[in-house]
Amino acid sequence: MPRTVDIHRVRNIGIMAHIDAGKTTTTERILYYTGVLHRMGEVHEGTAFMDYMDQERERGITITSAATTCQWRDHVINIIDTPGHVDFTAEVQRSLRVLDGSIALFCAVAGVEPQSETVWHQANEYRVPRIAFVNKMDRIGANFPRVLDMMRSRLGARPVAVQLPIGAEDTFRGVIDLIDGKGIVYANDDGMTYDIVDIPEDMREQVAEYRTTMIEAIVEHDDELLERYLSGGDITSDEIRRGLRAAALGLHITPVLCGSSFRNKGVQQLLDAVIAYLPSPADVGVTHGHDVNDATITIDRKPVDDEPFAALAFKILSDPFVGRLTFLRIYSGTLKAGEQIWNVTNGKKERAGKLLRMHANKRDEIDEAYAGDIVAVPALRFTRTGDTLSDPKHPILLEAIHFAEPVINQSIEARTLADQDKLAESLHRLSEEDPTFRFHVDAESGQTIISGVGELHLDILVDRLKREFNVPVKVGKPQVAYRETVTSPARHEGRFVRSATGKNQFGQVTVEVRPNDSGKGSKFINELAPGVLPEPYATSVEQGAMEALKVGPVAGYPMIDVTVALVDAAYNEDDATEMAYAIASSIAVKDAVRLASPVILEPCFRVEVVTPEEYVGEVIADLSSRYGRIEGIQSRDILQVVTAVVPLSQLFGYVTQLRSLSQGRGSYTMVFDHYEPAVLKR
């Protein structure tokens, strides 16, 4: 069955911003004006259509990205409403990977906020064209020019206003369209009707100034328009729109609109701008992948329906009604319900039994999906986030999605023995949904450790375990995995002589323990001359020595980075046994390490903090107070990257402290680096 809407009339967009900038409210208005909703939901009332999780409605924040579809002026718009809290950045990241364009939302009062910076830089990384919408123009303190200035200074962006607000705060009543030179004034608060008026007399000079700035920004990227502009010729409204679109798609500028979603002002014009200035899948063009067996061979797929099928799985969701849902972005070809597809990433066959078009947590079943579509497929058994799905006869491997590593840990346990298996299964399902959530069982403490990107992140996941999966749990802090080592060489003799059941057992060895290089691990060296001790007994000595290193002399932690050398041995052919030599070796090693100046080691992590320049001093001072060793500072665009090595014991709660120091604008990653002597009595 052929598609009903041409691919040039499809828009795949996301709405991204800092928490509480109005993303979900804006989405609700879009769905209302496009006829999907007959009544607008409100975030503060817990009735927002796109915030369907209990945790979202209670807290008034978006936690998981929700997808929906609507139509506007003969175009199909697939929208993903993304979270604004920094703990759920992964939801934004995977959405940006598969979207063609984005609306960047800014609060007219707060301007560019910390999470706005994070998602803006992510959009830069994926080269996603954007338009900006300055929301909440009706709020006290709203300042449209200041938001434009903040976009330039904090984001390194080039914002170009295509609208100006008429009034601000309680006098905000509409916008000026700088392209057509007309005012749009809203008669009432439902936003459905508005009047087209002339530019107010007191704004004419301001409008002329901003219109000139807009045209100059456009003609910079169009030689024909530039020549006409410099020669004093007129540029029509249609030419301005075409120039804006070309410059926006080329990431040269960001068209900026304004309004108040809560007061229903400016949303229809925002929808017009989505169609006018954001790309269709056809505009994005060819998708690049590579051969399954040879990454050096590039394969291209055009966004057309008669190309071989290729799609990327970008989200896994556990739906209480249809089970495990996999969200796909189709880059080329078509997918029919019931068709067999190939998971190129893991080499498994899958069957797309049903195809669903999602409306938040509601769904419509469809028979066929086309290039450029975003759909959900239930019951894909082997597919994970970031996997490529393709036509079995024409495999292609698309670039996977890369997520930030978890930086905060907690221990977790089921409250009852009966729930232990259920807990493990539930954690596995959550880790499939959320690639920034990990869990493992610590081999030493026996604790189950869960890891996430922030305290709220783990708090929400624990809450979901209790509500969705009915697993009552207890959470706490994990123990730091300390180690021990020696700092000087020491030698000792071990002797084992025993008589049991008429059989004598004899073993006598002398060993020397020495410090090994950090990170090299423990090893055994046989320094005896050939023939002094037969090979089977030397092997037993090695086994005994390695066993003795499992428990250190200071606090009982495992020992690492120790070399054990067998330097002498006595051998009695009649009474020698392998067990006796293993025990003698163990005794010798335990006594030797006590004499070798043993110390406790603690794990140190390499920490990379990304922060605006004005907070670098506070960040360095705080890391130093945590016994961190600063190793370097580098520039990354308009941000600074501080690299340090910090003991793990000092990093618990650091994510909260960093946000406090940097007004929420800093972020960090950490990875294990090495063990070093612990600084006690901190």
XYZ file of C-alpha atoms in Angstrom:
682
model
C 0.000 0.000 0.000
C 1.558 3.351 -0.997
C 2.168 6.056 1.594
C -0.577 8.637 2.041
C 1.766 11.545 2.871
C 4.801 12.437 0.752
C 8.092 12.154 2.661
C 8.783 15.862 2.040
C 5.715 16.564 4.201
C 7.013 14.575 7.195
C 8.759 16.209 10.171
C 10.459 14.219 12.936
C 11.093 16.684 15.733
C 11.934 16.763 19.417
C 11.185 19.381 22.037
C 14.174 19.941 24.314
C 14.906 22.318 27.168
C 15.746 22.706 30.837
C 13.289 21.369 33.394
C 10.171 23.553 33.815
C 10.715 25.581 30.629
C 7.349 24.372 29.311
C 8.123 21.460 26.973
C 5.179 19.284 27.963
C 2.772 22.245 28.087
C 3.849 23.250 24.579
C 3.353 19.684 23.332
C -0.143 19.588 24.871
C -1.046 22.790 22.976
C 0.360 21.402 19.731
C -1.780 18.275 20.107
C -4.832 20.403 20.905
C -4.458 22.711 17.898
C -3.759 19.771 15.560
C -6.914 17.990 16.726
C -5.297 15.056 18.542
C -6.635 16.251 21.919
C -10.052 17.777 22.525
C -9.073 19.080 25.943
C -5.677 20.425 26.951
C -4.020 18.706 29.901
C -2.000 20.629 32.461
C 1.287 19.531 34.034
C 0.492 21.188 37.386
C -2.838 19.336 37.557
C -1.229 15.983 36.682
C -3.442 15.680 33.585
C -0.829 16.139 30.837
C -1.346 13.613 28.039
C 2.389 13.157 27.411
C 3.294 12.678 31.111
C 1.562 9.344 31.606
C 3.773 7.754 34.297
C 2.610 8.057 37.922
C 6.000 9.486 38.904
C 5.723 12.156 36.188
C 2.259 13.255 37.297
C 3.199 13.376 40.962
C 6.440 15.299 40.472
C 5.311 17.481 37.563
C 8.380 16.577 35.471
C 8.995 14.504 32.358
C 11.020 11.363 33.073
C 10.811 9.335 29.881
C 10.588 10.619 26.317
C 7.099 10.122 24.881
C 6.323 9.926 21.158
C 3.193 11.099 19.385
C 2.000 11.994 15.883
C -0.160 14.866 14.635
C -1.021 16.641 11.383
C -0.750 20.346 10.515
C -1.355 21.962 7.140
C -1.144 18.647 5.225
C 2.091 17.688 7.013
C 2.663 14.800 9.434
C 4.665 15.770 12.515
C 6.174 13.053 14.700
C 7.005 14.632 18.064
C 9.149 13.361 20.930
C 8.707 15.245 24.219
C 11.980 14.806 26.088
C 12.838 15.211 29.797
C 14.494 18.371 31.066
C 16.174 17.054 34.211
C 19.904 16.349 33.869
C 19.479 12.834 35.315
C 17.482 11.836 32.230
C 19.820 13.271 29.598
C 20.046 9.830 27.951
C 16.397 10.168 26.878
C 17.312 13.379 25.045
C 20.470 11.840 23.627
C 18.777 8.873 21.989
C 15.946 11.071 20.721
C 18.382 13.497 19.062
C 20.139 10.545 17.406
C 17.026 9.674 15.394
C 15.310 13.051 14.977
C 15.695 15.339 11.974
C 15.046 18.652 13.743
C 14.304 20.100 17.141
C 12.513 22.895 18.966
C 14.765 24.381 21.638
C 12.547 25.888 24.311
C 13.750 28.696 26.582
C 12.030 30.371 29.504
C 11.707 34.118 28.847
C 12.620 34.808 32.486
C 15.456 32.332 33.166
C 16.824 32.288 29.598
C 19.487 29.683 28.828
C 19.515 27.287 31.789
C 22.010 24.491 32.575
C 20.195 21.586 30.929
C 19.515 23.818 27.918
C 23.285 23.977 27.443
C 23.686 20.208 27.779
C 21.042 19.331 25.188
C 22.186 22.144 22.870
C 25.705 20.718 22.763
C 24.257 17.221 22.205
C 22.266 18.588 19.270
C 25.483 20.130 17.920
C 27.144 16.731 18.164
C 24.386 15.098 16.109
C 24.139 18.155 13.799
C 20.406 18.585 14.376
C 18.877 21.790 12.912
C 16.901 23.802 15.475
C 14.379 26.550 15.855
C 14.023 28.289 19.226
C 10.837 29.224 21.060
C 11.067 31.737 23.906
C 8.213 30.622 26.140
C 6.517 32.242 29.169
C 6.506 35.779 27.745
C 3.588 36.474 30.110
C 5.698 35.844 33.232
C 7.045 38.640 35.452
C 10.650 39.306 34.416
C 10.229 38.084 30.811
C 12.943 39.616 28.621
C 13.160 38.507 24.983
C 16.382 40.391 23.987
C 18.199 39.009 27.048
C 17.405 35.426 25.982
C 18.919 36.157 22.547
C 22.067 37.512 24.234
C 22.314 34.423 26.464
C 21.994 32.146 23.427
C 24.980 33.914 21.882
C 27.171 33.975 24.997
C 26.336 30.636 26.619
C 25.588 28.443 23.615
C 27.833 29.997 20.982
C 24.701 30.065 18.800
C 23.598 32.598 16.196
C 19.961 33.319 17.041
C 17.910 35.246 14.481
C 14.589 36.647 15.700
C 11.756 36.099 13.204
C 9.201 37.428 15.707
C 9.102 40.121 18.368
C 6.731 40.114 21.352
C 4.013 42.740 21.620
C 4.285 43.663 25.271
C 5.712 41.497 28.023
C 4.703 40.106 31.405
C 1.019 40.948 32.084
C 0.822 43.158 28.962
C 1.921 40.396 26.540
C -0.823 40.056 23.949
C 0.745 38.853 20.722
C 3.744 38.872 18.380
C 5.125 40.805 15.408
C 5.909 38.691 12.320
C 9.170 40.260 11.073
C 8.915 38.524 7.683
C 5.486 39.846 6.650
C 5.678 42.940 8.841
C 2.328 42.311 10.541
C 1.179 41.939 14.137
C -0.709 38.909 15.491
C -2.876 39.802 18.490
C -4.836 37.196 20.440
C -8.392 38.172 21.281
C -8.761 35.739 24.194
C -6.864 33.070 26.148
C -7.927 29.994 24.167
C -5.561 31.002 21.361
C -7.824 29.627 18.642
C -8.614 33.036 17.167
C -6.335 35.990 16.599
C -6.364 39.245 14.654
C -3.807 40.380 12.073
C -2.975 44.030 12.810
C -0.520 46.695 11.715
C 2.728 47.140 13.623
C 2.151 49.360 16.679
C 3.579 52.839 16.161
C 5.887 52.633 19.189
C 7.509 49.435 17.842
C 8.242 50.452 14.255
C 11.857 51.466 14.883
C 12.594 48.269 16.848
C 10.929 46.120 14.160
C 12.990 47.784 11.390
C 16.210 47.140 13.321
C 15.450 43.451 13.967
C 14.212 42.906 10.392
C 17.465 44.313 9.014
C 19.458 42.014 11.307
C 17.382 39.027 10.122
C 17.883 39.800 6.423
C 21.629 40.375 6.867
C 21.968 37.002 8.593
C 20.171 35.312 5.683
C 22.002 36.950 2.775
C 25.388 35.997 4.264
C 24.665 32.436 3.153
C 23.084 33.173 -0.229
C 25.282 34.885 -2.848
C 22.385 35.861 -5.115
C 20.421 37.503 -2.288
C 23.594 39.152 -0.957
C 24.310 40.790 -4.304
C 20.749 42.094 -4.601
C 20.726 43.312 -0.979
C 24.007 45.215 -1.387
C 22.701 46.855 -4.555
C 19.613 48.076 -2.689
C 17.106 45.622 -4.220
C 14.062 44.271 -2.403
C 13.921 40.752 -0.958
C 10.444 39.214 -0.865
C 8.872 37.399 2.072
C 9.074 34.069 0.225
C 12.781 34.623 -0.448
C 13.338 35.426 3.238
C 11.600 32.153 4.228
C 13.635 30.158 1.721
C 16.830 31.801 2.956
C 15.911 31.162 6.594
C 15.200 27.526 5.845
C 18.481 27.007 3.977
C 20.536 28.729 6.700
C 18.738 26.816 9.485
C 19.226 23.450 7.758
C 22.894 24.306 7.288
C 23.180 25.005 11.057
C 24.298 28.579 10.310
C 21.482 30.269 12.231
C 18.655 29.467 14.653
C 15.293 31.137 13.879
C 13.734 32.380 17.150
C 10.024 32.746 17.891
C 8.226 33.708 21.084
C 4.951 33.218 22.908
C 3.267 31.753 25.964
C 2.201 28.119 25.666
C 0.272 28.198 28.938
C -1.731 31.215 27.683
C -2.107 29.579 24.237
C -0.268 32.344 22.413
C 2.192 31.666 19.583
C 1.783 27.895 19.293
C 0.152 27.916 15.835
C 2.978 30.101 14.515
C 5.454 27.679 16.084
C 3.823 24.841 14.126
C 4.115 26.909 10.939
C 7.819 27.425 11.706
C 8.359 23.668 12.193
C 7.072 23.103 8.666
C 8.895 26.112 7.216
C 12.364 25.809 8.806
C 12.930 22.226 9.981
C 13.962 19.391 7.636
C 12.027 16.450 6.310
C 13.738 13.040 6.151
C 14.340 13.770 2.468
C 16.211 16.975 3.390
C 18.445 15.057 5.786
C 19.360 12.833 2.862
C 21.530 9.753 2.732
C 22.133 7.700 5.880
C 25.635 6.254 6.164
C 26.397 2.806 7.561
C 29.024 0.188 6.970
C 29.448 -3.439 6.045
C 28.752 -5.957 8.820
C 32.087 -7.712 8.376
C 34.293 -4.796 7.306
C 33.888 -1.389 8.970
C 36.012 0.240 6.255
C 33.338 -0.430 3.617
C 30.705 2.332 3.672
C 27.096 1.598 2.692
C 24.549 4.351 2.000
C 20.771 4.254 2.236
C 18.535 6.896 0.662
C 15.307 7.894 2.473
C 13.048 6.345 -0.166
C 10.503 3.547 0.109
C 11.946 1.262 -2.578
C 15.415 1.062 -0.952
C 16.227 -1.983 1.235
C 14.766 -1.659 4.739
C 17.078 -0.171 7.424
C 16.105 1.104 10.883
C 17.631 1.932 14.254
C 16.135 0.792 17.574
C 16.438 3.843 19.823
C 14.217 3.037 22.796
C 12.882 0.017 24.694
C 9.728 0.423 26.784
C 7.850 -2.007 29.041
C 4.159 -1.435 28.287
C 1.698 -2.963 30.800
C -0.713 -3.934 28.005
C 1.403 -5.069 25.057
C 4.648 -5.989 26.863
C 8.080 -5.041 25.574
C 7.958 -2.295 22.931
C 10.865 -1.367 20.667
C 10.808 2.099 19.082
C 12.279 2.227 15.568
C 13.327 5.068 13.316
C 13.075 3.832 9.728
C 15.775 5.345 7.524
C 15.014 3.559 4.249
C 12.588 1.093 2.718
C 9.270 -0.121 4.114
C 8.275 -2.478 6.914
C 5.063 -4.503 6.803
C 3.359 -6.071 9.794
C 4.345 -9.758 10.095
C 7.559 -9.299 8.103
C 10.830 -10.960 9.140
C 13.739 -8.606 9.781
C 17.401 -9.068 10.653
C 19.083 -7.661 13.764
C 22.456 -6.839 12.240
C 24.067 -5.914 15.564
C 23.710 -9.355 17.160
C 22.958 -11.522 14.138
C 19.455 -12.603 15.227
C 16.253 -12.950 13.240
C 13.209 -11.036 14.487
C 9.585 -10.822 13.348
C 7.662 -7.554 13.349
C 4.305 -9.096 14.264
C 2.569 -5.742 14.735
C 3.395 -2.135 13.932
C 2.131 0.565 16.287
C 1.953 4.329 15.913
C 2.336 5.709 19.414
C 0.396 8.536 21.079
C 2.197 8.726 24.460
C 0.952 5.521 26.177
C -1.865 4.974 23.652
C -1.333 3.285 20.321
C -2.835 2.747 16.865
C -2.094 -0.409 14.895
C -0.916 0.146 11.314
C -0.212 -2.258 8.439
C 2.908 -0.677 6.987
C 5.595 1.873 7.883
C 7.768 3.834 5.474
C 11.112 5.626 5.257
C 11.168 8.514 7.720
C 8.566 7.005 10.061
C 8.906 6.445 13.804
C 6.981 3.377 14.966
C 6.909 0.893 17.843
C 7.141 -2.882 17.397
C 6.104 -5.219 20.238
C 7.759 -8.519 21.185
C 11.191 -8.118 19.533
C 13.082 -10.616 21.703
C 16.736 -9.883 20.967
C 16.782 -6.179 20.094
C 18.414 -3.649 22.422
C 18.810 0.140 22.325
C 21.155 1.143 19.505
C 20.728 -2.054 17.455
C 20.396 -1.891 13.664
C 17.510 -3.741 11.979
C 17.573 -4.348 8.246
C 16.386 -6.375 5.294
C 17.937 -9.873 5.770
C 19.191 -9.830 2.162
C 20.769 -6.363 2.387
C 22.379 -5.940 5.823
C 23.825 -2.607 6.926
C 25.240 -1.579 10.306
C 24.293 1.950 11.377
C 26.185 3.989 13.938
C 25.106 3.016 17.454
C 24.033 5.476 20.165
C 26.691 6.309 22.749
C 25.543 7.078 26.281
C 27.206 8.599 29.321
C 28.552 6.146 31.885
C 26.751 5.835 35.262
C 28.446 7.871 37.975
C 26.526 7.092 41.157
C 25.996 3.751 42.903
C 23.694 2.312 45.551
C 23.291 -1.119 47.057
C 19.837 -2.693 46.765
C 18.231 -5.817 48.153
C 14.789 -7.395 48.181
C 12.988 -7.195 51.510
C 12.100 -10.889 51.413
C 13.872 -13.985 50.102
C 10.830 -14.748 47.951
C 11.377 -11.497 45.995
C 15.079 -12.030 45.192
C 14.536 -13.711 41.815
C 11.827 -11.186 40.959
C 14.230 -8.341 41.785
C 16.909 -9.698 39.438
C 14.378 -10.062 36.612
C 12.979 -6.553 37.204
C 16.458 -4.980 37.246
C 17.221 -6.732 33.959
C 14.077 -5.273 32.361
C 14.899 -1.777 33.626
C 18.463 -2.022 32.285
C 17.046 -2.984 28.863
C 14.885 0.155 28.874
C 17.547 2.514 30.192
C 21.112 2.181 28.848
C 22.474 4.477 31.594
C 21.215 2.124 34.303
C 23.455 -0.807 35.246
C 23.453 -3.428 37.984
C 25.829 -6.154 39.129
C 26.494 -8.366 42.141
C 29.675 -7.433 43.993
C 31.745 -10.621 44.308
C 33.270 -9.550 47.635
C 30.375 -8.030 49.579
C 27.601 -10.054 47.901
C 25.601 -6.841 47.498
C 23.588 -6.057 44.387
C 24.867 -2.683 43.187
C 22.755 -0.414 40.963
C 24.391 2.435 39.039
C 22.862 5.523 37.422
C 23.635 9.083 36.370
C 22.161 10.840 39.397
C 20.337 10.472 42.668
C 16.913 11.336 41.185
C 17.559 8.821 38.401
C 18.068 5.987 40.910
C 15.237 7.260 43.107
C 12.790 7.025 40.185
C 14.025 3.540 39.237
C 13.640 2.281 42.824
C 10.138 3.802 42.899
C 9.296 1.979 39.652
C 10.521 -1.302 41.141
C 8.045 -0.878 43.975
C 5.079 0.293 41.891
C 5.341 -1.288 38.447
C 7.130 -4.505 39.343
C 5.744 -4.981 42.887
C 9.191 -5.638 44.349
C 9.642 -4.037 47.806
C 13.347 -3.180 48.192
C 15.819 -1.617 50.603
C 18.592 0.648 49.319
C 21.819 1.837 50.861
C 25.371 2.803 50.045
C 27.779 0.193 48.677
C 31.098 -0.489 50.360
C 34.278 0.700 48.707
C 36.336 -2.243 47.434
C 39.656 -1.656 49.231
C 42.815 -3.700 48.562
C 46.190 -4.236 50.272
C 49.770 -4.450 49.021
C 53.366 -4.416 50.269
C 55.756 -1.478 50.011
C 59.121 -3.157 50.712
C 60.656 -6.612 50.140
C 60.670 -9.179 52.961
C 61.740 -12.822 53.231
C 60.409 -15.593 55.447
C 60.545 -19.357 55.783
C 57.506 -21.580 55.996
C 57.685 -25.146 57.299
C 54.982 -27.787 57.532
C 55.680 -31.149 59.159
C 52.817 -33.419 60.115
C 52.237 -37.105 60.676
C 48.774 -38.483 59.972
C 47.525 -42.064 59.605
C 51.097 -43.374 59.584
C 52.113 -41.071 56.741
C 54.567 -38.192 57.218
C 53.978 -34.930 55.348
C 56.827 -32.527 54.836
C 57.204 -29.173 53.108
C 59.704 -26.376 53.658
C 60.165 -23.245 51.534
C 61.582 -19.739 51.785
C 59.822 -16.990 49.869
C 60.482 -13.318 49.289
C 57.606 -10.895 48.688
C 58.305 -7.741 46.695
C 56.200 -4.784 45.537
C 55.066 -5.077 41.918
C 54.307 -2.129 39.637
C 50.862 -0.578 40.162
C 48.222 -2.253 38.038
C 50.474 -5.194 37.081
C 48.728 -7.620 39.441
C 50.279 -10.345 41.560
C 52.632 -12.989 40.187
C 54.783 -15.924 41.287
C 58.441 -16.499 40.270
C 60.380 -19.709 40.827
C 64.018 -18.663 41.387
C 65.289 -22.104 42.441
C 68.030 -23.786 40.492
C 66.798 -26.640 38.279
C 66.354 -29.908 40.179
C 66.098 -28.401 43.694
C 62.324 -28.939 43.829
C 60.345 -31.092 41.359
C 57.803 -29.257 39.213
C 54.597 -30.615 40.864
C 55.741 -29.312 44.242
C 56.725 -25.933 42.781
C 53.203 -25.677 41.341
C 51.792 -26.411 44.815
C 53.996 -23.656 46.277
C 52.531 -21.216 43.709
C 48.961 -22.251 44.562
C 49.603 -21.807 48.280
C 51.170 -18.378 47.737
C 48.291 -17.076 45.582
C 45.775 -18.384 48.140
C 47.586 -16.557 50.949
C 47.357 -13.249 49.023
C 43.543 -13.380 49.086
C 43.533 -12.081 52.679
C 45.790 -9.153 53.595
C 47.416 -8.662 57.006
C 46.088 -5.142 57.738
C 42.303 -5.456 57.381
C 41.728 -8.697 55.497
C 41.272 -7.144 52.040
C 42.650 -9.028 48.996
C 46.274 -8.215 48.142
C 47.296 -6.938 44.702
C 50.508 -5.936 42.917
C 52.705 -8.357 44.898
C 55.494 -10.530 43.484
C 56.185 -13.764 45.371
C 59.576 -15.324 44.629
C 60.467 -18.869 45.709
C 64.114 -18.494 46.740
C 64.851 -21.669 48.715
C 63.314 -25.060 49.513
C 64.150 -28.273 51.316
C 63.114 -31.539 49.663
C 62.658 -34.951 51.222
C 61.657 -37.480 48.611
C 60.119 -39.895 51.099
C 57.888 -37.458 53.024
C 57.246 -34.625 50.552
C 53.578 -34.031 49.588
C 52.016 -31.385 47.391
C 49.608 -30.361 50.158
C 52.473 -29.868 52.617
C 54.330 -27.573 50.231
C 51.159 -25.566 49.524
C 50.590 -25.066 53.275
C 54.260 -24.245 53.905
C 54.128 -21.682 51.094
C 50.973 -20.105 52.516
C 52.575 -19.808 55.970
C 55.736 -18.256 54.506
C 53.846 -15.693 52.427
C 51.567 -14.634 55.306
C 54.548 -14.077 57.594
C 56.558 -12.303 54.891
C 53.828 -9.781 53.994
C 53.531 -8.774 57.653
C 57.204 -7.775 57.510
C 56.928 -6.019 54.134
C 55.310 -2.769 55.325
C 51.772 -3.607 54.118
C 49.328 -0.770 53.320
C 45.650 -0.455 52.446
C 44.903 0.658 48.864
C 41.792 2.453 47.715
C 40.340 2.696 44.197
C 40.960 6.029 42.469
C 38.875 7.208 39.541
C 39.798 9.489 36.672
C 37.162 12.225 36.766
C 36.405 14.546 33.852
C 34.351 17.608 34.807
C 32.811 19.737 32.029
C 31.870 23.195 33.276
C 31.546 26.798 32.096
C 34.724 28.799 32.628
C 33.377 30.911 35.488
C 33.076 27.847 37.764
C 36.492 26.280 37.092
C 38.019 27.732 40.269
C 35.265 26.348 42.529
C 35.424 22.948 40.816
C 39.215 22.666 41.253
C 39.032 23.764 44.904
C 36.330 21.179 45.630
C 38.225 18.350 43.892
C 41.354 19.259 45.871
C 39.380 19.146 49.124
C 38.401 15.588 48.145
C 42.084 14.607 47.939
C 41.878 14.835 44.154
C 44.936 15.370 41.980
C 44.294 17.867 39.176
C 45.903 16.631 35.954
C 44.842 19.210 33.411
C 42.379 21.804 32.097
C 41.333 21.944 28.437
C 38.892 24.017 26.397
C 35.996 22.339 24.594
C 34.057 24.889 22.546
C 32.920 27.440 25.134
C 33.296 25.001 28.047
C 36.269 23.950 30.176
C 37.199 20.321 30.921
C 38.951 19.638 34.236
C 40.645 16.220 34.547
C 41.538 14.849 37.992
C 42.212 11.578 39.815
C 40.057 11.244 42.954
C 39.578 8.441 45.526
C 36.196 6.730 45.083
C 35.391 7.117 48.780
C 35.341 10.891 48.264
C 33.019 10.818 45.242
C 29.777 9.730 46.888
C 27.308 12.590 46.533
C 29.650 14.501 44.216
C 27.001 14.831 41.500
C 24.859 16.927 43.861
C 27.796 19.047 45.019
C 28.910 19.737 41.429
C 25.460 20.936 40.441
C 25.438 23.215 43.474
C 28.888 24.647 42.638
C 28.085 25.253 38.979
C 24.427 26.273 39.310
C 23.538 22.989 37.656
C 25.610 23.703 34.539
C 28.462 21.258 35.231
C 28.506 17.552 34.425
C 31.068 14.829 34.958
C 32.062 11.297 34.045
C 34.352 8.963 35.938
C 36.167 5.740 35.150
C 38.356 3.494 37.309
C 42.045 4.393 36.981
C 44.176 2.631 39.603
C 44.634 1.772 43.285
C 46.854 3.858 45.542
C 47.570 3.964 49.315
C 44.534 5.124 51.262
C 44.692 8.357 53.225
C 43.243 7.328 56.570
C 41.350 9.454 59.118
C 39.709 11.633 56.498
